[in-house]
Amino acid sequence: MPDLPDLVPLDEAQARVLDGVTALPSEVVDLADASGLVLAAPVHSALTVPSWINSAMDGFAVRGADIAAASAGSPVVLRVLGEVAAGRPPEAGVAQGTAIRIMTGAMLPDGADTVVPVEDTDAPAGASDIPATVAVFAAVRPGDHVRLPGSDVEAGAYLMGTGRACDAAAIALLAATGHASVSVHRRPRVAVISTGDELVPPGLPLGPGQIHDSNSLTLAAQATEAGAEVRRLGIARDSLADLLALLREAVAWGDVVVLSGGVSVGAHDHVKAAFDTLGDLALWRVAIKPGRPFAFARATVDGRSVRLFGLPGNPVSVFVTFELFVRPVLRRLAGHARAYDRPERIVRLAEPMRGSSGRQTISRVVLVADPDRPDGLLARSSGGQDSYMLASLAAANGMVFIPPDTDLPAGAAVVAWELRGRED
Ligand code: AMP
Ligand code: MG
């Protein structure tokens, strides 16, 4: 038996991996490239929005007082002076007894204080000819259907703070308030390496004993989903020299290096030795199933701090350990306030689940609404739980944490992470 260190509990291993991780330096990027990046400084509005009074409806700009008595039975007829379309200044003002046809977002002409929607007039909606007169069938109060300057945002107003991710709504607000670029934390760079003599890239034929390299694609997808820029550096053969060559390339570029396979105690497992050569091996056995062999090291390369993860080879272990250890680090590097973002819920088991001796078991499950508890969720196994079984991984929308040395009956409450949207 090789001399094995003690198993490190999951929460302690997570804390060690996150220790000292801070947001990457900031840079200014075009708003068009900011999707998913995290603000590195608070942002204030450069404009008053709306900047000028404009119409909220297609209709007629009028003086509210002129049509105060209008109704379907006794319409008020106004003379139409012209039209104001979006993007052009009004050519005339509205005087007593007159109206100007107006489009949504167009500037309200002088003299007008409200807009009659086209539906409340005799003007056909969508007609191109401007009518000479318009009959108004309903009174509209002054101020209705108009958008006042600053009613959305005042110039100089605080919009959002450091740590806010540039999602679609944030980008919409920034663009509308006069920003063309924004200061964000740099996107984390993740280099991905697979190890193993048996691996063949997907799409190539398999010889005896060979399998497709799925892990590098899994990890690239997970890192991309976590907001990172990813490079797949290929497959290292089971030799220390081959592994070191690829790892040197990886640490020269990446903030994080994620490698799978070769981390165990097998005769051809060189990851721990390679990590020890390049950095300080900090951790390598965690009390979880799947994912017990797990290497973590830190290296300093050209003054940059690089974190190296050696994940187990089994594809499910890869997926699970990325979720538990790598995703939180990427989020922290990216500048998110919360490292752990997967929705955590207490759910009930739909069926008994077995724990493992001395380790937390992380089972892939399908989470569905619990018919017996409003807002509650039920977890049932998504299929075979062996760490090579990808069909049940793809079927799962969550995972549950079974405490060590515990067999749980149906109905027991457990902690779950939701991994993607539910479809029930
Ligand atoms: P190892 O930790 O290198 O002994 O690998 C454990 C198991 O994971 C073995 O069955 C490997 O064939 C498998 N494995 C390792 N790397 C990959 C990979 N990149 N894609 C798919 N399976 C892998
Ligand atoms: Mg291997």
Coordinates of C-alpha atoms and ligand atoms in Angstrom, one line a residue:
M1 CA 0.0 0.0 0.0
P2 CA 1.3 3.4 -0.8
D3 CA 1.4 5.9 2.0
L4 CA -1.9 7.8 1.7
P5 CA -2.6 11.2 3.4
D6 CA -5.9 11.6 5.3
L7 CA -9.0 12.4 3.3
V8 CA -9.9 16.1 3.5
P9 CA -13.6 16.9 4.1
L10 CA -15.3 18.6 1.2
D11 CA -15.9 22.0 2.8
E12 CA -12.3 22.2 4.0
A13 CA -11.0 21.3 0.5
Q14 CA -13.3 23.9 -1.1
A15 CA -12.0 26.5 1.3
R16 CA -8.4 25.6 0.6
V17 CA -8.9 25.9 -3.1
L18 CA -10.6 29.3 -2.9
D19 CA -8.1 30.6 -0.4
G20 CA -6.4 33.8 -1.7
V21 CA -8.4 33.8 -5.0
T22 CA -9.3 37.4 -5.9
A23 CA -10.8 39.1 -9.0
L24 CA -8.5 39.4 -12.0
P25 CA -7.3 42.9 -13.1
S26 CA -9.8 45.2 -14.8
E27 CA -9.8 46.3 -18.4
V28 CA -12.1 48.5 -20.5
V29 CA -14.1 46.5 -23.1
D30 CA -16.6 47.5 -25.7
L31 CA -20.2 47.0 -24.5
A32 CA -20.7 44.6 -27.3
D33 CA -18.0 42.3 -25.8
A34 CA -19.1 42.7 -22.2
S35 CA -21.7 40.0 -22.0
G36 CA -21.1 37.9 -18.9
L37 CA -18.2 40.0 -17.6
V38 CA -18.3 41.5 -14.2
L39 CA -18.1 45.2 -13.5
A40 CA -14.9 46.3 -11.8
A41 CA -16.2 49.8 -10.9
P42 CA -19.6 51.4 -10.2
V43 CA -21.3 53.0 -13.2
H44 CA -23.3 56.2 -13.3
S45 CA -25.5 57.5 -16.0
A46 CA -23.9 59.8 -18.6
L47 CA -27.3 61.0 -19.8
T48 CA -30.8 61.9 -18.7
V49 CA -33.1 59.2 -20.1
P50 CA -35.4 60.0 -21.7
S51 CA -33.5 63.1 -22.7
W52 CA -36.6 64.9 -24.0
I53 CA -40.4 64.5 -23.6
N54 CA -41.7 62.0 -26.1
S55 CA -44.7 59.9 -27.0
A56 CA -45.4 56.5 -25.5
M57 CA -48.0 55.6 -28.2
D58 CA -48.7 55.9 -31.8
G59 CA -51.5 58.5 -32.0
F60 CA -52.1 62.3 -32.0
A61 CA -50.3 64.9 -29.9
V62 CA -53.0 67.3 -28.5
R63 CA -53.8 69.7 -25.7
G64 CA -55.6 67.7 -23.1
A65 CA -57.9 70.7 -22.4
D66 CA -59.2 70.5 -26.1
I67 CA -60.5 67.0 -25.7
A68 CA -61.6 67.0 -22.1
A69 CA -65.3 66.5 -23.2
A70 CA -64.6 63.9 -25.9
S71 CA -66.6 60.6 -25.8
A72 CA -67.7 58.0 -28.3
G73 CA -71.1 59.7 -28.5
S74 CA -69.7 63.2 -29.0
P75 CA -66.3 63.1 -30.5
V76 CA -64.1 66.2 -30.6
V77 CA -62.8 67.0 -34.1
L78 CA -59.3 68.5 -34.4
R79 CA -57.4 69.9 -37.4
V80 CA -54.3 67.8 -38.1
L81 CA -51.3 70.0 -38.8
G82 CA -48.8 67.4 -39.8
E83 CA -46.8 64.5 -38.4
V84 CA -43.8 64.0 -36.1
A85 CA -41.9 60.7 -36.6
A86 CA -39.2 59.2 -34.4
G87 CA -35.8 60.6 -34.9
R88 CA -36.9 64.0 -36.3
P89 CA -37.7 67.2 -34.5
P90 CA -41.3 68.5 -34.8
E91 CA -41.9 71.0 -37.5
A92 CA -44.8 72.8 -35.8
G93 CA -46.4 73.2 -32.4
V94 CA -49.9 72.2 -31.4
A95 CA -52.3 75.2 -31.0
Q96 CA -55.8 75.2 -29.7
G97 CA -58.1 72.9 -31.7
T98 CA -55.3 71.2 -33.6
A99 CA -53.4 67.9 -33.4
I100 CA -50.2 66.5 -34.8
R101 CA -49.9 62.9 -35.7
I102 CA -47.1 61.3 -33.6
M103 CA -45.2 58.0 -33.5
T104 CA -44.0 56.2 -30.4
G105 CA -40.7 57.7 -29.2
A106 CA -41.1 60.9 -31.3
M107 CA -40.6 64.3 -29.6
L108 CA -43.7 65.8 -28.3
P109 CA -44.4 69.1 -30.2
D110 CA -44.6 72.4 -28.3
G111 CA -48.1 73.1 -27.1
A112 CA -49.1 69.5 -26.7
D113 CA -49.3 68.0 -23.2
T114 CA -50.7 64.5 -24.0
V115 CA -51.2 61.9 -26.7
V116 CA -54.5 60.3 -27.9
P117 CA -53.8 56.7 -28.9
V118 CA -54.8 56.1 -32.5
E119 CA -57.2 53.5 -31.3
D120 CA -59.3 56.3 -29.7
T121 CA -59.7 58.2 -32.9
D122 CA -61.3 57.7 -36.3
A123 CA -57.8 57.6 -38.0
P124 CA -57.1 54.1 -39.4
A125 CA -54.1 52.6 -37.6
G126 CA -51.1 52.3 -39.9
A127 CA -52.5 54.6 -42.6
S128 CA -49.7 56.4 -44.4
D129 CA -51.6 59.5 -45.5
I130 CA -51.9 62.2 -42.8
P131 CA -55.7 63.0 -42.4
A132 CA -56.8 66.6 -42.6
T133 CA -58.9 66.2 -39.4
V134 CA -59.2 63.6 -36.6
A135 CA -62.2 62.8 -34.5
V136 CA -61.2 62.0 -30.9
F137 CA -63.5 59.5 -29.1
A138 CA -62.1 59.6 -25.6
A139 CA -60.7 62.2 -23.2
V140 CA -57.0 61.9 -22.3
R141 CA -55.6 63.6 -19.2
P142 CA -52.6 65.9 -19.7
G143 CA -49.5 63.8 -19.1
D144 CA -51.0 60.5 -20.2
H145 CA -49.0 58.5 -22.8
V146 CA -46.0 60.8 -22.6
R147 CA -42.6 60.0 -21.3
L148 CA -41.0 62.8 -19.2
P149 CA -37.3 63.6 -19.3
G150 CA -35.5 61.7 -16.6
S151 CA -38.5 59.5 -15.8
D152 CA -36.2 56.5 -16.3
V153 CA -32.7 57.7 -15.3
E154 CA -31.3 61.1 -14.3
A155 CA -27.9 62.1 -15.6
G156 CA -25.2 61.2 -13.0
A157 CA -27.5 58.6 -11.3
Y158 CA -25.9 55.5 -9.8
L159 CA -26.7 52.6 -12.1
M160 CA -25.0 49.5 -10.7
G161 CA -22.0 48.5 -8.7
T162 CA -18.8 46.5 -8.7
G163 CA -19.6 42.8 -8.9
R164 CA -22.7 43.2 -11.1
A165 CA -22.5 40.8 -14.1
C166 CA -23.2 42.3 -17.5
D167 CA -26.3 40.4 -18.4
A168 CA -28.6 41.5 -21.1
A169 CA -30.6 43.9 -18.9
A170 CA -27.4 45.6 -17.6
I171 CA -26.0 46.0 -21.1
A172 CA -29.3 47.5 -22.2
L173 CA -29.2 50.1 -19.4
L174 CA -25.5 50.9 -20.0
A175 CA -26.0 51.4 -23.8
A176 CA -29.1 53.6 -23.3
T177 CA -27.4 55.8 -20.7
G178 CA -24.5 56.8 -22.9
H179 CA -21.9 54.1 -22.3
A180 CA -20.0 52.5 -25.2
S181 CA -17.5 50.7 -23.1
V182 CA -17.3 49.5 -19.5
S183 CA -14.6 48.6 -17.0
V184 CA -14.8 44.9 -16.2
H185 CA -12.6 42.2 -14.7
R186 CA -10.7 40.3 -17.3
R187 CA -12.2 37.0 -18.3
P188 CA -10.4 34.0 -16.6
R189 CA -8.3 31.9 -18.9
V190 CA -8.7 28.2 -18.6
A191 CA -6.3 25.7 -20.2
V192 CA -7.7 22.2 -20.5
I193 CA -5.6 19.0 -20.8
S194 CA -6.5 15.4 -21.0
T195 CA -4.2 12.6 -20.0
G196 CA -4.2 9.0 -21.0
D197 CA -2.7 6.6 -23.6
E198 CA -6.2 5.3 -24.3
L199 CA -7.7 8.6 -25.5
V200 CA -8.7 9.4 -29.0
P201 CA -10.3 12.7 -30.0
P202 CA -14.0 12.4 -30.8
G203 CA -14.6 11.7 -34.5
L204 CA -11.6 9.5 -35.0
P205 CA -12.0 5.7 -35.1
L206 CA -11.3 3.7 -32.0
G207 CA -8.7 1.0 -31.8
P208 CA -8.7 -1.8 -29.3
G209 CA -8.7 -0.5 -25.7
Q210 CA -9.3 3.1 -26.9
I211 CA -12.1 5.6 -25.9
H212 CA -13.0 9.0 -27.0
D213 CA -11.6 11.9 -25.0
S214 CA -14.9 13.3 -23.6
N215 CA -13.4 15.1 -20.6
S216 CA -11.6 17.9 -22.4
L217 CA -14.9 18.8 -24.1
T218 CA -16.9 18.5 -20.9
L219 CA -14.4 20.8 -19.1
A220 CA -14.2 23.3 -21.9
A221 CA -18.0 23.5 -22.0
Q222 CA -18.2 23.9 -18.2
A223 CA -15.5 26.6 -18.1
T224 CA -17.2 28.4 -21.0
E225 CA -20.5 28.3 -19.1
A226 CA -18.8 29.6 -16.1
G227 CA -17.6 32.6 -18.1
A228 CA -14.0 31.7 -18.9
E229 CA -12.0 31.9 -22.1
V230 CA -10.9 28.3 -22.9
R231 CA -8.1 26.7 -24.7
R232 CA -7.9 22.9 -25.1
L233 CA -4.3 21.9 -25.3
G234 CA -4.9 18.3 -26.3
I235 CA -4.0 14.9 -24.9
A236 CA -0.9 14.2 -22.8
R237 CA 0.3 10.7 -23.1
D238 CA 1.0 8.8 -19.9
S239 CA 4.6 10.0 -19.4
L240 CA 5.8 12.7 -17.1
A241 CA 7.8 14.4 -19.9
D242 CA 4.8 14.6 -22.2
L243 CA 2.6 15.9 -19.3
L244 CA 5.2 18.5 -18.3
A245 CA 5.5 19.8 -21.8
L246 CA 1.8 20.4 -22.1
L247 CA 1.5 21.8 -18.6
R248 CA 4.3 24.3 -19.2
E249 CA 2.3 25.6 -22.2
A250 CA -0.8 25.7 -20.1
V251 CA 0.6 27.7 -17.2
A252 CA 2.2 30.2 -19.6
W253 CA -1.3 31.2 -20.7
G254 CA -3.9 30.2 -18.2
D255 CA -5.0 31.6 -14.9
V256 CA -6.4 28.1 -14.3
V257 CA -5.2 24.8 -15.7
V258 CA -7.7 21.9 -15.5
L259 CA -6.4 18.5 -16.3
S260 CA -8.2 15.2 -16.1
G261 CA -6.9 11.6 -15.4
G262 CA -3.6 10.4 -14.1
V263 CA -4.2 11.7 -10.7
S264 CA -4.6 8.5 -8.8
V265 CA -2.0 6.1 -7.5
G266 CA -1.8 3.9 -10.6
A267 CA 1.6 3.1 -12.2
H268 CA 0.9 5.6 -15.0
D269 CA -0.4 8.4 -13.0
H270 CA 2.1 11.3 -13.2
V271 CA -0.1 14.4 -12.4
K272 CA 1.0 14.8 -8.8
A273 CA 4.7 14.6 -9.7
A274 CA 4.1 17.1 -12.6
F275 CA 2.3 19.5 -10.3
D276 CA 5.0 19.2 -7.7
T277 CA 7.6 20.1 -10.4
L278 CA 5.7 23.3 -11.5
G279 CA 4.2 24.5 -8.2
D280 CA 3.3 23.5 -4.7
L281 CA 1.0 20.5 -4.5
A282 CA -1.6 21.5 -1.9
L283 CA -4.2 18.8 -1.8
W284 CA -5.0 15.5 -3.3
R285 CA -7.5 13.4 -1.5
V286 CA -11.0 14.6 -0.7
A287 CA -13.7 12.7 1.2
I288 CA -16.2 12.6 -1.6
K289 CA -17.6 10.0 -4.0
P290 CA -17.0 10.5 -6.9
G291 CA -13.9 12.5 -6.9
R292 CA -11.6 11.2 -4.2
P293 CA -8.4 11.5 -6.1
F294 CA -8.1 15.2 -6.8
A295 CA -4.9 17.3 -7.1
F296 CA -4.6 21.0 -6.5
A297 CA -1.5 23.1 -6.8
R298 CA -0.6 26.7 -7.1
A299 CA 2.2 28.0 -9.3
T300 CA 3.6 31.5 -9.9
V301 CA 4.5 32.1 -13.5
D302 CA 6.0 35.4 -14.6
G303 CA 4.5 37.0 -11.5
R304 CA 1.1 35.6 -12.2
S305 CA -0.7 33.3 -9.9
V306 CA -1.9 30.1 -11.6
R307 CA -4.1 27.4 -10.1
L308 CA -3.8 23.8 -11.3
F309 CA -6.5 21.3 -10.9
G310 CA -5.9 17.6 -11.4
L311 CA -9.3 16.1 -11.7
P312 CA -10.0 12.3 -11.7
G313 CA -10.2 10.6 -15.1
N314 CA -13.7 9.2 -14.8
P315 CA -16.0 11.5 -16.7
V316 CA -18.7 11.9 -14.0
S317 CA -16.0 12.7 -11.4
V318 CA -14.7 15.3 -13.8
F319 CA -18.0 17.0 -14.1
V320 CA -18.8 16.9 -10.3
T321 CA -15.3 18.1 -9.2
F322 CA -15.4 20.9 -11.6
E323 CA -18.8 22.0 -10.1
L324 CA -17.5 21.7 -6.6
F325 CA -14.0 23.2 -6.9
V326 CA -13.3 24.9 -10.3
R327 CA -16.5 26.8 -11.0
P328 CA -16.3 28.7 -7.7
V329 CA -12.7 29.7 -8.4
L330 CA -13.6 30.9 -11.9
R331 CA -16.4 33.0 -10.5
R332 CA -14.2 34.6 -7.9
L333 CA -11.5 35.3 -10.5
A334 CA -14.2 36.8 -12.8
G335 CA -15.2 39.2 -10.0
H336 CA -18.5 37.7 -8.9
A337 CA -19.4 38.4 -5.3
R338 CA -20.7 34.8 -4.9
A339 CA -18.3 32.0 -5.6
Y340 CA -21.0 29.4 -5.1
D341 CA -23.9 30.3 -7.3
R342 CA -25.8 27.0 -7.9
P343 CA -29.2 27.3 -6.2
E344 CA -28.9 25.2 -3.1
R345 CA -32.1 23.6 -1.8
I346 CA -33.3 21.2 0.8
V347 CA -35.1 18.5 -1.1
R348 CA -36.8 15.2 -0.3
L349 CA -35.6 11.9 -1.6
A350 CA -38.2 10.1 -3.8
E351 CA -36.3 6.8 -3.2
P352 CA -33.8 5.5 -0.6
M353 CA -30.1 6.5 -1.3
R354 CA -27.0 4.9 0.1
G355 CA -24.0 6.8 1.4
S356 CA -20.4 5.7 1.5
S357 CA -18.0 4.9 4.2
G358 CA -16.1 8.0 5.3
R359 CA -17.1 10.1 2.3
Q360 CA -19.9 12.3 1.2
T361 CA -21.7 10.8 -1.8
I362 CA -22.8 13.2 -4.5
S363 CA -25.6 11.6 -6.6
R364 CA -26.9 12.9 -9.8
V365 CA -30.7 13.3 -9.6
V366 CA -33.7 14.6 -11.4
L367 CA -35.4 17.3 -9.3
V368 CA -39.1 17.7 -9.8
A369 CA -41.9 19.6 -8.0
D370 CA -43.0 17.7 -4.9
P371 CA -46.8 17.1 -5.3
D372 CA -47.2 17.0 -1.5
R373 CA -45.3 20.2 -0.6
P374 CA -45.9 23.6 -2.2
D375 CA -42.5 24.9 -3.5
G376 CA -40.8 21.7 -2.4
L377 CA -38.7 19.5 -4.6
L378 CA -38.3 15.7 -4.9
A379 CA -35.1 14.1 -6.0
R380 CA -35.0 10.8 -7.8
S381 CA -31.9 9.1 -9.1
S382 CA -31.2 10.0 -12.8
G383 CA -29.9 6.5 -13.4
G384 CA -26.7 4.4 -12.7
Q385 CA -24.4 6.3 -10.4
D386 CA -21.1 4.8 -11.3
S387 CA -18.5 7.4 -12.1
Y388 CA -18.2 6.4 -15.8
M389 CA -21.9 6.6 -16.5
L390 CA -22.6 9.7 -18.7
A391 CA -26.2 8.9 -19.7
S392 CA -27.4 9.5 -16.1
L393 CA -25.3 12.6 -15.9
A394 CA -26.9 14.1 -19.0
A395 CA -30.3 13.1 -17.6
A396 CA -29.7 14.9 -14.3
N397 CA -30.7 18.5 -13.5
G398 CA -29.2 18.4 -10.0
M399 CA -27.1 16.6 -7.5
V400 CA -27.7 15.7 -3.9
F401 CA -25.2 15.4 -1.1
I402 CA -25.5 12.2 1.0
P403 CA -23.6 12.5 4.3
P404 CA -20.8 10.0 5.0
D405 CA -21.8 6.6 6.6
T406 CA -25.5 7.2 6.1
D407 CA -28.2 5.3 4.3
L408 CA -31.2 7.5 3.7
P409 CA -34.8 6.3 3.4
A410 CA -37.3 7.7 0.9
G411 CA -38.6 11.0 2.2
A412 CA -35.4 12.0 3.9
A413 CA -34.3 15.7 3.5
V414 CA -31.0 16.3 1.8
V415 CA -29.1 19.2 0.4
A416 CA -29.3 19.6 -3.4
W417 CA -27.7 21.8 -6.0
E418 CA -29.8 22.7 -9.0
L419 CA -27.6 22.5 -12.1
R420 CA -29.9 23.7 -14.8
G421 CA -33.5 24.7 -15.3
R422 CA -36.3 22.3 -14.4
E423 CA -38.7 21.3 -17.1
D424 CA -41.6 20.0 -15.0
Ligands
AMP1 P1 -7.3 7.6 -14.7 O1 -7.6 8.5 -13.5 O2 -6.3 8.2 -15.6 O3 -6.9 6.2 -14.3 O4 -8.7 7.4 -15.5 C1 -9.8 6.9 -14.8 C2 -10.8 6.5 -15.9 O5 -11.2 7.7 -16.6 C3 -10.3 5.5 -16.9 O6 -11.4 4.6 -17.2 C4 -10.0 6.4 -18.1 O7 -10.0 5.7 -19.3 C5 -11.1 7.4 -18.0 N1 -10.7 8.7 -18.6 C6 -9.5 9.4 -18.4 N2 -9.4 10.5 -19.1 C7 -10.5 10.5 -19.9 C8 -11.0 11.4 -20.9 N3 -10.3 12.5 -21.2 N4 -12.2 11.2 -21.4 C9 -12.9 10.1 -21.1 N5 -12.5 9.2 -20.1 C10 -11.3 9.4 -19.5
MG2 MG -5.2 7.6 -17.1

